[in-house]
mmCIF file with all atom_site columns, C-alpha atoms in Angstrom:
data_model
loop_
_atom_site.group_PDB
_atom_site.id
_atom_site.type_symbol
_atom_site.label_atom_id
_atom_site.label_alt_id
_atom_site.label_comp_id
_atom_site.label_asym_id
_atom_site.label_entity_id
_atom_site.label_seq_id
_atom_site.pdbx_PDB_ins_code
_atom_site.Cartn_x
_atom_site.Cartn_y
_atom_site.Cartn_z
_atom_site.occupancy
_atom_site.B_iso_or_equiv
_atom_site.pdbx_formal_charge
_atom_site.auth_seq_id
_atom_site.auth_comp_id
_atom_site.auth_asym_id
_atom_site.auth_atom_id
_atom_site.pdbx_PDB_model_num
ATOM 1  C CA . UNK A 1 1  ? 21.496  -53.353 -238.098 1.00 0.00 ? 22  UNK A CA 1
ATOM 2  C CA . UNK A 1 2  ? 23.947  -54.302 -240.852 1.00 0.00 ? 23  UNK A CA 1
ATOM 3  C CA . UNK A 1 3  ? 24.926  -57.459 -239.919 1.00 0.00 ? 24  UNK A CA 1
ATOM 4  C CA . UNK A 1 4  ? 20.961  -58.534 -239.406 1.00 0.00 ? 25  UNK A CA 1
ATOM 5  C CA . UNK A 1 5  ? 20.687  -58.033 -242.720 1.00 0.00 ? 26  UNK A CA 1
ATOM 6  C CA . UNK A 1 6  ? 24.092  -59.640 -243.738 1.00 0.00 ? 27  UNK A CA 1
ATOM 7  C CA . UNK A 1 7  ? 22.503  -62.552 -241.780 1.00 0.00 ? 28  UNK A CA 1
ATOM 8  C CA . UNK A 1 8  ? 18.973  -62.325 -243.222 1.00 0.00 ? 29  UNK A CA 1
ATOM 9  C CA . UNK A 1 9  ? 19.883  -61.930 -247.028 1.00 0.00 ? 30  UNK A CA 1
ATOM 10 C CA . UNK A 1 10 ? 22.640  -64.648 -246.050 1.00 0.00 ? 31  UNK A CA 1
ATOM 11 C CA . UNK A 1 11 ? 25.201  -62.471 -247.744 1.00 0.00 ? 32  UNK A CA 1
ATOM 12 C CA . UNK A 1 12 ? 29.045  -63.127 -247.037 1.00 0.00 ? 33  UNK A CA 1
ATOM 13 C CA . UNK A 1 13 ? 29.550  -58.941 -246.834 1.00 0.00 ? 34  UNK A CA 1
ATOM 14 C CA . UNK A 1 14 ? 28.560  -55.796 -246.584 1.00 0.00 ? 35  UNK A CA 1
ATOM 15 C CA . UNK A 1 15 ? 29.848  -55.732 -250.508 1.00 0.00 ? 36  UNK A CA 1
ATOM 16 C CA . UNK A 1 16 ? 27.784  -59.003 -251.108 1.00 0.00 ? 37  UNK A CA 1
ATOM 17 C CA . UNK A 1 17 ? 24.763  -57.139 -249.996 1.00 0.00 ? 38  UNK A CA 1
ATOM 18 C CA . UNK A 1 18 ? 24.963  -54.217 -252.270 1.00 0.00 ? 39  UNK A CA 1
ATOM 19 C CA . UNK A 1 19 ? 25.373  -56.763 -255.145 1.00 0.00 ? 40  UNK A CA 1
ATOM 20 C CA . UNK A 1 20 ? 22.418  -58.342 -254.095 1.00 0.00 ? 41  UNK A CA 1
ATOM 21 C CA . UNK A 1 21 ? 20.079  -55.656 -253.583 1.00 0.00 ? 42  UNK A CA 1
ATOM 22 C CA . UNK A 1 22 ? 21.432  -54.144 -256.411 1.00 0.00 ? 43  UNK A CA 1
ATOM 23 C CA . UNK A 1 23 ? 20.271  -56.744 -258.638 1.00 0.00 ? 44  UNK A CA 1
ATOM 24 C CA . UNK A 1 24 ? 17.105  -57.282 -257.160 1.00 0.00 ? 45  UNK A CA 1
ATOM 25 C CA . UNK A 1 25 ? 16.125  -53.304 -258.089 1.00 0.00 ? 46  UNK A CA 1
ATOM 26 C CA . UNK A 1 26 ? 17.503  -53.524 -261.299 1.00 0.00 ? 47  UNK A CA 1
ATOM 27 C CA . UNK A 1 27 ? 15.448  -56.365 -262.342 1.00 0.00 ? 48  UNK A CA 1
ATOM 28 C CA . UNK A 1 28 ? 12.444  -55.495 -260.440 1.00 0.00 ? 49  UNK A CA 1
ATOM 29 C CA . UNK A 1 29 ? 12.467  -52.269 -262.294 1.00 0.00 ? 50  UNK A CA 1
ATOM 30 C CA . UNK A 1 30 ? 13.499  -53.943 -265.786 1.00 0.00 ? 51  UNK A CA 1
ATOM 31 C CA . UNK A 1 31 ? 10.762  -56.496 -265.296 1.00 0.00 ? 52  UNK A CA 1
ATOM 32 C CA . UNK A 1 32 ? 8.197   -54.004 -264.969 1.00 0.00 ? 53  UNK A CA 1
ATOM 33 C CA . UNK A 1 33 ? 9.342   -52.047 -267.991 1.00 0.00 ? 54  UNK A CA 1
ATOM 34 C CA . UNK A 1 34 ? 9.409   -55.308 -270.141 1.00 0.00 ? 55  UNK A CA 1
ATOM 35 C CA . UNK A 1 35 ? 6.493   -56.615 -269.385 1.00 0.00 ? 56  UNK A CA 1
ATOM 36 C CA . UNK A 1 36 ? 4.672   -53.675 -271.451 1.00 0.00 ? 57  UNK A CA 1
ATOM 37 C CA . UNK A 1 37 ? 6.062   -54.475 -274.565 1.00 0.00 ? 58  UNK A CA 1
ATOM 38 C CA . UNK A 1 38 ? 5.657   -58.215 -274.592 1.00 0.00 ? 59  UNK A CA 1
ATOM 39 C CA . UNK A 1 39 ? 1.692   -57.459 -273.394 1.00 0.00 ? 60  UNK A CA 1
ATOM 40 C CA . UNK A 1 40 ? 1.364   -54.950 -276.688 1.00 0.00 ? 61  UNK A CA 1
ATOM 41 C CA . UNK A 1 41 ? 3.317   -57.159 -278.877 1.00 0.00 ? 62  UNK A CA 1
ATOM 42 C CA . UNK A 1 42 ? 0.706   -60.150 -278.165 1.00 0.00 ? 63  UNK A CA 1
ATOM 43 C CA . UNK A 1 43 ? -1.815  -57.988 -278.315 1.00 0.00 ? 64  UNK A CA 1
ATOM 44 C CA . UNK A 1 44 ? -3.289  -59.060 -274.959 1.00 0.00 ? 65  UNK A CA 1
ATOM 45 C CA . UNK A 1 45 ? -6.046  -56.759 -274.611 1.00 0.00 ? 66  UNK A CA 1
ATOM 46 C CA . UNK A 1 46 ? -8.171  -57.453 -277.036 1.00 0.00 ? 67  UNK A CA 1
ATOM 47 C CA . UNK A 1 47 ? -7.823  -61.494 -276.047 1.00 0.00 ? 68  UNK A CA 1
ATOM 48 C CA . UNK A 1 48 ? -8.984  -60.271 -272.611 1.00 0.00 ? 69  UNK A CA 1
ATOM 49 C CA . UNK A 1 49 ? -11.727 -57.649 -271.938 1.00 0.00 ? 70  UNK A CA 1
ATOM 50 C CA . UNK A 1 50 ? -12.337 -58.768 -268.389 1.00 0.00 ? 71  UNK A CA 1
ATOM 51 C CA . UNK A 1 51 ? -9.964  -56.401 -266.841 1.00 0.00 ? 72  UNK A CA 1
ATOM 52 C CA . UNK A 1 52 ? -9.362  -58.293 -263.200 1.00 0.00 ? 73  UNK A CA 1
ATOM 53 C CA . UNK A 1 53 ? -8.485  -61.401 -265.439 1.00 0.00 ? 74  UNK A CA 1
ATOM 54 C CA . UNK A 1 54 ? -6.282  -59.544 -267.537 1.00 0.00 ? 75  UNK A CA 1
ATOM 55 C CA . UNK A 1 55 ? -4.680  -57.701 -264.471 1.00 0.00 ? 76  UNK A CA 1
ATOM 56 C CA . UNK A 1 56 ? -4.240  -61.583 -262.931 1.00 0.00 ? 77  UNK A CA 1
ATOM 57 C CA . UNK A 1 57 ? -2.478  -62.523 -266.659 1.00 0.00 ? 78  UNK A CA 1
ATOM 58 C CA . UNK A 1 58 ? -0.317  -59.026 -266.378 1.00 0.00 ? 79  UNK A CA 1
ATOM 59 C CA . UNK A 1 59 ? 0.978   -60.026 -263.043 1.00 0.00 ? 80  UNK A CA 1
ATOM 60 C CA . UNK A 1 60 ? 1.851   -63.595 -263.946 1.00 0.00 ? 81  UNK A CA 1
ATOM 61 C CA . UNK A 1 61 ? 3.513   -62.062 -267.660 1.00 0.00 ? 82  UNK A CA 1
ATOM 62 C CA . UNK A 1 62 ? 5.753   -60.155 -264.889 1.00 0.00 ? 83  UNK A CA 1
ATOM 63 C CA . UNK A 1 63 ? 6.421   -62.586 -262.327 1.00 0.00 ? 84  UNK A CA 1
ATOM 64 C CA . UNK A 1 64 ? 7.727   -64.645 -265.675 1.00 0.00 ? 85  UNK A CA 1
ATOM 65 C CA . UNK A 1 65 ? 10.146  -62.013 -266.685 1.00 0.00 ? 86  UNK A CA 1
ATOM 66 C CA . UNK A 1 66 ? 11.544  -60.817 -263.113 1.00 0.00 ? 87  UNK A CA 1
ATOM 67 C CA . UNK A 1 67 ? 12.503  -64.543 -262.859 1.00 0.00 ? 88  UNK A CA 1
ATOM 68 C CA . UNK A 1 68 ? 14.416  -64.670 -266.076 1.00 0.00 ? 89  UNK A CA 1
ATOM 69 C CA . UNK A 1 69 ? 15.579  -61.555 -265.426 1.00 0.00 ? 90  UNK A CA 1
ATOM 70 C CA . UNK A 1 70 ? 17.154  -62.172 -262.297 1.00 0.00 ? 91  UNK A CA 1
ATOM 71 C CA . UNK A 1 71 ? 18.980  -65.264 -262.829 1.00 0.00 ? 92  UNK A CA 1
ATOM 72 C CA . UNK A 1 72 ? 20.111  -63.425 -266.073 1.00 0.00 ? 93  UNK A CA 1
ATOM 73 C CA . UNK A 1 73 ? 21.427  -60.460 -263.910 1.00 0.00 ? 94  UNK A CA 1
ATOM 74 C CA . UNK A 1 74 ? 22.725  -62.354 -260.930 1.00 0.00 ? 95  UNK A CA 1
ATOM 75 C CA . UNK A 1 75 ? 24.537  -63.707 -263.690 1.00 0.00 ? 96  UNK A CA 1
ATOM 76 C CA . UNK A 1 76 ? 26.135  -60.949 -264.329 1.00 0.00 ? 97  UNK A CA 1
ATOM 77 C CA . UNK A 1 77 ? 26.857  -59.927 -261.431 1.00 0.00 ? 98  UNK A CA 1
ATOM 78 C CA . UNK A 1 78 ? 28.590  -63.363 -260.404 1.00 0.00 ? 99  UNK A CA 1
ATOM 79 C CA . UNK A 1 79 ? 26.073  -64.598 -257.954 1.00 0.00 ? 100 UNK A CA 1
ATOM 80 C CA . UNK A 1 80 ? 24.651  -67.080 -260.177 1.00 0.00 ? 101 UNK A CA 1
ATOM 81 C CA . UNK A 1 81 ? 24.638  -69.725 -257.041 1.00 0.00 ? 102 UNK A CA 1
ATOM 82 C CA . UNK A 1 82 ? 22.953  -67.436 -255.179 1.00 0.00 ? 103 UNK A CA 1
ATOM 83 C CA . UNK A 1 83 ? 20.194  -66.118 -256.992 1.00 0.00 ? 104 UNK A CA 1
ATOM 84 C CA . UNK A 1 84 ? 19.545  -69.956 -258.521 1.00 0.00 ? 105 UNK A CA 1
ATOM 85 C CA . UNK A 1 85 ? 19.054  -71.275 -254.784 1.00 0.00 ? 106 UNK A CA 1
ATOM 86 C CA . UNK A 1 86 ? 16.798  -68.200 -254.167 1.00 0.00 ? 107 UNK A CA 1
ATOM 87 C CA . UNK A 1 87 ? 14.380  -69.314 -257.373 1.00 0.00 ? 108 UNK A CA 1
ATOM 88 C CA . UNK A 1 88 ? 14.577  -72.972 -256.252 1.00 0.00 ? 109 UNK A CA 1
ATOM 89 C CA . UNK A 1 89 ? 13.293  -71.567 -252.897 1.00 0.00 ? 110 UNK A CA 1
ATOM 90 C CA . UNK A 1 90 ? 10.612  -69.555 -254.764 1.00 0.00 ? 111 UNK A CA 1
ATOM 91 C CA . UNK A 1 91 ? 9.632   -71.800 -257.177 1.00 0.00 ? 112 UNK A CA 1
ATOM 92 C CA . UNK A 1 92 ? 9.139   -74.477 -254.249 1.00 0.00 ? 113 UNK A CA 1
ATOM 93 C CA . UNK A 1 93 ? 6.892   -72.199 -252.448 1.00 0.00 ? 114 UNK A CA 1
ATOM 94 C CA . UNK A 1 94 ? 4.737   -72.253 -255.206 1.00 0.00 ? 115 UNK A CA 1
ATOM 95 C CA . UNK A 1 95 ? 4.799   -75.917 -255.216 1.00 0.00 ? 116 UNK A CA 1
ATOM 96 C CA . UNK A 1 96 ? 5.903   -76.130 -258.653 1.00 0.00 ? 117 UNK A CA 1
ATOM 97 C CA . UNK A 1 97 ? 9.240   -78.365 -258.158 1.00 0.00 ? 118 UNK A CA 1
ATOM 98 C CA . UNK A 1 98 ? 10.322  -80.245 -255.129 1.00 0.00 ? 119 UNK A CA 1
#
């Protein structure tokens, strides 16, 4: 079941694996936890009163900072390559670059 996974997450190692999913809860977490401050600091409630608008805003505010966040942790955790090919794949999804 390992090695599906080493093969899914296209991860050289069991080692390389741990990095990677390590990073990805770290920043999912730290994203999250972010995202509050930056919504108080712009005061974004009182801009938006219709609350599925500013729950569509909220999400998009957090899908901002994971993606900062984890290029800034892969980073750190020397898998720059990797995590920047996995945002070029995201961010081509979206259609927003070829």
């Amino acid at each position: 079941m390992m090695q599906k996974m080493i093969k899914v997450f296209h991860a050289n190692s069991l080692s390389h694996l741990i990095i990677i999913f390590s990073v990805f809860a770290i920043t999912g977490s730290l994203s999250v936890a972010v995202t509050d401050p930056i919504i108080q600091f712009i005061n974004l409630e009182s801009f938006i009163t219709f609350y599925p608008f500013y729950l569509i805003v909220k999400i998009l505010i957090v899908l901002i900072c994971y993606n900062i966040l984890l290029i800034t942790f892969g980073t750190l955790a020397g898998q720059f390559k990797y995590f920047f090919n996995m945002q070029k794949k995201f961010l081509r999804r979206l259609k927003i670059i070829k």
